[in-house]
C-alpha atoms as a printed R data frame, in Angstrom:
    type eleno elety resid chain resno      x       y      z
1   ATOM     1    CA   MET     A     1 69.994  -0.705 62.439
2   ATOM     2    CA   LEU     A     2 67.567  -0.745 59.498
3   ATOM     3    CA   ARG     A     3 66.317  -4.211 60.487
4   ATOM     4    CA   SER     A     4 65.435  -2.970 63.968
5   ATOM     5    CA   GLN     A     5 63.575   0.007 62.440
6   ATOM     6    CA   VAL     A     6 61.594  -2.271 60.119
7   ATOM     7    CA   LEU     A     7 60.709  -4.566 63.019
8   ATOM     8    CA   GLU     A     8 59.720  -1.648 65.259
9   ATOM     9    CA   LEU     A     9 57.567   0.016 62.582
10  ATOM    10    CA   HIS     A    10 55.898  -3.295 61.732
11  ATOM    11    CA   ASN     A    11 55.102  -3.822 65.422
12  ATOM    12    CA   ILE     A    12 53.790  -0.265 65.823
13  ATOM    13    CA   SER     A    13 51.347  -0.909 62.961
14  ATOM    14    CA   HIS     A    14 50.243  -4.152 64.650
15  ATOM    15    CA   GLY     A    15 51.432  -6.056 61.599
16  ATOM    16    CA   SER     A    16 49.403  -4.162 59.017
17  ATOM    17    CA   ALA     A    17 52.164  -1.996 57.462
18  ATOM    18    CA   GLY     A    18 53.504  -3.144 54.120
19  ATOM    19    CA   ALA     A    19 56.850  -2.370 52.517
20  ATOM    20    CA   ARG     A    20 55.726   0.986 51.096
21  ATOM    21    CA   SER     A    21 54.327   2.218 54.414
22  ATOM    22    CA   ILE     A    22 57.379   1.053 56.339
23  ATOM    23    CA   ALA     A    23 59.675   2.775 53.829
24  ATOM    24    CA   ILE     A    24 57.747   6.048 54.198
25  ATOM    25    CA   MET     A    25 57.693   5.869 58.003
26  ATOM    26    CA   ALA     A    26 61.415   4.998 58.165
27  ATOM    27    CA   THR     A    27 62.254   7.887 55.843
28  ATOM    28    CA   LEU     A    28 60.237  10.231 58.069
29  ATOM    29    CA   ARG     A    29 62.366   9.025 60.991
30  ATOM    30    CA   GLY     A    30 65.544   9.910 59.071
31  ATOM    31    CA   PHE     A    31 66.501   6.455 57.737
32  ATOM    32    CA   LYS     A    32 66.921   6.401 53.965
33  ATOM    33    CA   MET     A    33 64.882   3.434 52.803
34  ATOM    34    CA   GLY     A    34 62.964   2.595 49.656
35  ATOM    35    CA   ARG     A    35 60.074   0.198 49.180
36  ATOM    36    CA   TRP     A    36 62.305  -2.527 47.709
37  ATOM    37    CA   LEU     A    37 64.725  -2.474 50.666
38  ATOM    38    CA   ALA     A    38 61.859  -2.440 53.177
39  ATOM    39    CA   GLY     A    39 60.319  -5.474 51.446
40  ATOM    40    CA   LYS     A    40 63.645  -7.310 51.410
41  ATOM    41    CA   LEU     A    41 64.206  -6.656 55.124
42  ATOM    42    CA   MET     A    42 60.641  -7.737 55.908
43  ATOM    43    CA   LYS     A    43 61.278 -11.051 54.123
44  ATOM    44    CA   GLU     A    44 64.563 -11.553 55.971
45  ATOM    45    CA   LEU     A    45 62.799 -10.921 59.291
46  ATOM    46    CA   GLY     A    46 59.872 -13.161 58.349
47  ATOM    47    CA   LEU     A    47 57.374 -10.295 58.608
48  ATOM    48    CA   VAL     A    48 54.095 -10.469 56.712
49  ATOM    49    CA   SER     A    49 51.690  -7.579 56.301
50  ATOM    50    CA   TYR     A    50 48.043  -8.275 57.079
51  ATOM    51    CA   GLN     A    51 44.970  -6.103 57.479
52  ATOM    52    CA   GLN     A    52 42.848  -6.218 60.613
53  ATOM    53    CA   PRO     A    53 39.372  -7.688 60.056
54  ATOM    54    CA   THR     A    54 36.521  -5.193 59.958
55  ATOM    55    CA   HIS     A    55 34.573  -4.555 63.119
56  ATOM    56    CA   ARG     A    56 30.821  -4.038 63.115
57  ATOM    57    CA   TYR     A    57 29.146  -2.104 65.857
58  ATOM    58    CA   LYS     A    58 26.058  -3.816 67.146
59  ATOM    59    CA   ARG     A    59 23.213  -2.690 69.308
60  ATOM    60    CA   GLY     A    60 20.834  -5.122 70.925
61  ATOM    61    CA   GLY     A    61 22.016  -8.039 68.803
62  ATOM    62    CA   HIS     A    62 21.193  -6.278 65.537
63  ATOM    63    CA   GLU     A    63 23.585  -4.284 63.443
64  ATOM    64    CA   HIS     A    64 22.812  -0.601 63.977
65  ATOM    65    CA   ILE     A    65 23.713   1.477 60.926
66  ATOM    66    CA   VAL     A    66 23.300   5.227 61.252
67  ATOM    67    CA   ILE     A    67 25.562   6.395 58.441
68  ATOM    68    CA   PRO     A    68 26.769   3.993 55.735
69  ATOM    69    CA   ASN     A    69 30.332   2.872 56.435
70  ATOM    70    CA   ARG     A    70 31.586   4.355 53.151
71  ATOM    71    CA   LEU     A    71 30.750   7.860 54.384
72  ATOM    72    CA   GLU     A    72 31.969   7.330 57.957
73  ATOM    73    CA   ARG     A    73 35.257   6.120 56.559
74  ATOM    74    CA   GLN     A    74 35.513   8.950 54.048
75  ATOM    75    CA   PHE     A    75 35.037  11.545 56.778
76  ATOM    76    CA   ALA     A    76 36.988  10.032 59.638
77  ATOM    77    CA   VAL     A    77 40.014   9.152 57.517
78  ATOM    78    CA   THR     A    78 40.213  12.201 55.303
79  ATOM    79    CA   ALA     A    79 39.649  14.503 58.281
80  ATOM    80    CA   LEU     A    80 43.014  13.217 59.517
81  ATOM    81    CA   ALA     A    81 44.664  13.728 56.150
82  ATOM    82    CA   HIS     A    82 43.303  17.191 55.381
83  ATOM    83    CA   ARG     A    83 43.429  18.818 58.821
84  ATOM    84    CA   ASP     A    84 45.935  21.506 59.766
85  ATOM    85    CA   TRP     A    85 48.415  19.723 62.062
86  ATOM    86    CA   THR     A    86 49.958  23.034 63.184
87  ATOM    87    CA   ARG     A    87 46.823  23.664 65.249
88  ATOM    88    CA   PHE     A    88 46.546  21.821 68.538
89  ATOM    89    CA   VAL     A    89 42.807  21.294 68.286
90  ATOM    90    CA   GLU     A    90 41.019  17.962 68.029
91  ATOM    91    CA   ILE     A    91 38.837  16.863 65.141
92  ATOM    92    CA   GLU     A    92 35.240  16.926 66.341
93  ATOM    93    CA   ILE     A    93 32.851  14.218 65.180
94  ATOM    94    CA   GLY     A    94 29.222  14.529 66.253
95  ATOM    95    CA   LEU     A    95 26.394  12.069 65.695
96  ATOM    96    CA   TYR     A    96 22.932  13.542 66.149
97  ATOM    97    CA   SER     A    97 19.441  12.192 65.507
98  ATOM    98    CA   ASN     A    98 19.212  13.913 62.126
99  ATOM    99    CA   ARG     A    99 22.818  14.512 61.061
100 ATOM   100    CA   PHE     A   100 26.490  13.558 61.249
101 ATOM   101    CA   GLU     A   101 28.976  16.452 61.713
102 ATOM   102    CA   VAL     A   102 32.736  16.664 61.320
103 ATOM   103    CA   ILE     A   103 34.692  19.782 62.278
104 ATOM   104    CA   SER     A   104 38.257  19.649 60.991
105 ATOM   105    CA   PRO     A   105 40.797  22.199 62.333
106 ATOM   106    CA   GLY     A   106 42.313  24.671 59.901
107 ATOM   107    CA   ALA     A   107 41.181  26.706 56.927
108 ATOM   108    CA   LEU     A   108 40.941  25.179 53.466
109 ATOM   109    CA   ASN     A   109 44.336  24.666 51.845
110 ATOM   110    CA   ASN     A   110 45.873  27.244 49.465
111 ATOM   111    CA   SER     A   111 43.235  28.927 47.294
112 ATOM   112    CA   MET     A   112 40.675  26.159 47.823
113 ATOM   113    CA   SER     A   113 37.060  27.170 48.424
114 ATOM   114    CA   VAL     A   114 33.909  25.185 49.173
115 ATOM   115    CA   GLU     A   115 32.767  25.764 45.578
116 ATOM   116    CA   LYS     A   116 36.039  24.398 44.157
117 ATOM   117    CA   MET     A   117 35.941  21.430 46.557
118 ATOM   118    CA   VAL     A   118 32.378  20.538 45.484
119 ATOM   119    CA   ALA     A   119 33.403  20.883 41.824
120 ATOM   120    CA   GLY     A   120 36.172  18.310 42.350
121 ATOM   121    CA   GLN     A   121 39.327  20.436 42.471
122 ATOM   122    CA   ARG     A   122 42.163  18.730 44.356
123 ATOM   123    CA   SER     A   123 44.493  20.311 46.883
124 ATOM   124    CA   PRO     A   124 46.028  17.812 49.327
125 ATOM   125    CA   ARG     A   125 47.408  19.385 52.493
126 ATOM   126    CA   ASN     A   126 49.393  16.398 53.806
127 ATOM   127    CA   THR     A   127 50.635  14.352 50.844
128 ATOM   128    CA   ILE     A   128 52.671  11.846 52.886
129 ATOM   129    CA   ILE     A   129 49.736  11.101 55.191
130 ATOM   130    CA   MET     A   130 47.524  10.556 52.124
131 ATOM   131    CA   GLU     A   131 50.104   8.133 50.673
132 ATOM   132    CA   VAL     A   132 50.178   6.105 53.899
133 ATOM   133    CA   LEU     A   133 46.358   6.049 54.060
134 ATOM   134    CA   ARG     A   134 46.287   4.916 50.419
135 ATOM   135    CA   ASP     A   135 48.800   2.141 51.184
136 ATOM   136    CA   TYR     A   136 46.532   0.883 53.974
137 ATOM   137    CA   GLY     A   137 43.545   0.968 51.624
138 ATOM   138    CA   TYR     A   138 41.657   3.740 53.444
139 ATOM   139    CA   VAL     A   139 41.634   6.202 50.539
140 ATOM   140    CA   ASP     A   140 42.057   5.952 46.794
141 ATOM   141    CA   PHE     A   141 44.201   9.152 46.621
142 ATOM   142    CA   ARG     A   142 42.298  10.634 43.685
143 ATOM   143    CA   GLY     A   143 41.060  13.634 45.629
144 ATOM   144    CA   MET     A   144 37.516  13.228 44.331
145 ATOM   145    CA   GLY     A   145 35.784  12.080 47.537
146 ATOM   146    CA   VAL     A   146 33.503  15.095 47.949
147 ATOM   147    CA   ARG     A   147 32.201  15.095 44.388
148 ATOM   148    CA   THR     A   148 32.057  11.345 43.717
149 ATOM   149    CA   LYS     A   149 31.268   9.883 47.155
150 ATOM   150    CA   ILE     A   150 30.038  12.316 49.795
151 ATOM   151    CA   ILE     A   151 27.542  14.340 47.743
152 ATOM   152    CA   PRO     A   152 25.863  11.462 45.822
153 ATOM   153    CA   GLN     A   153 25.718   9.088 48.794
154 ATOM   154    CA   THR     A   154 24.356  11.719 51.184
155 ATOM   155    CA   GLN     A   155 21.728  12.722 48.653
156 ATOM   156    CA   ALA     A   156 20.755   9.071 48.112
157 ATOM   157    CA   MET     A   157 20.605   8.462 51.872
158 ATOM   158    CA   SER     A   158 18.631  11.547 52.937
159 ATOM   159    CA   GLY     A   159 17.465  13.382 49.837
160 ATOM   160    CA   GLN     A   160 19.526  16.398 50.964
161 ATOM   161    CA   LEU     A   161 22.895  17.757 49.929
162 ATOM   162    CA   PRO     A   162 25.689  17.830 52.511
163 ATOM   163    CA   GLU     A   163 26.509  21.207 54.016
164 ATOM   164    CA   PHE     A   164 30.077  22.579 53.988
165 ATOM   165    CA   THR     A   165 31.083  25.649 56.018
166 ATOM   166    CA   ALA     A   166 34.651  26.967 55.735
167 ATOM   167    CA   THR     A   167 36.144  29.581 58.062
168 ATOM   168    CA   GLU     A   168 39.712  30.647 58.861
169 ATOM   169    CA   ASP     A   169 39.681  28.220 61.799
170 ATOM   170    CA   TYR     A   170 37.890  25.088 60.593
171 ATOM   171    CA   LEU     A   171 35.946  23.210 57.931
172 ATOM   172    CA   LYS     A   172 32.574  21.962 59.138
173 ATOM   173    CA   THR     A   173 30.776  19.270 57.168
174 ATOM   174    CA   ILE     A   174 27.232  18.136 57.895
175 ATOM   175    CA   LEU     A   175 25.643  15.003 56.442
176 ATOM   176    CA   TYR     A   176 21.899  14.895 56.924
177 ATOM   177    CA   ARG     A   177 19.980  11.659 57.281
178 ATOM   178    CA   LEU     A   178 16.335  10.706 57.351
179 ATOM   179    CA   PRO     A   179 14.969  10.845 60.889
180 ATOM   180    CA   SER     A   180 14.383   7.424 62.414
181 ATOM   181    CA   SER     A   181 10.771   6.443 62.704
């Protein structure tokens, strides 16, 4: 039974899930499994974890970069990890001529405020999701993305600070960029 779960979870991930991720996903499905057992079963089944190659979007034969990939990744991935999954509302990502916006459903977690977030205080909403994203290499799980990545890189890119707006219903983040000439 555990072998079939490992095989199914590996196939669902298109071959990119490692032992830790498979163990977490199996445990979430109600099968008690640690990283060591998942790795052993993967070896027995001949399964190897591999990461998909990166994909570059191109326009007219030339790479078209609007927002550096580090920031796109930071927003798109952590919006999934920090959103309120009890709300049946989609994450909104908007790309405009002068800015990139992300609206993530749900208020800030616990006693978190925009000021505390900018200062570097950590308050993960979905710890298991963050662990899986860390296992896949999407996040470093330090909880310092706003202070150490988003603010300095946005300021370097546009000369402006990012804008954070928190309400009871959502967190809206705006990254400004220099207008194209």
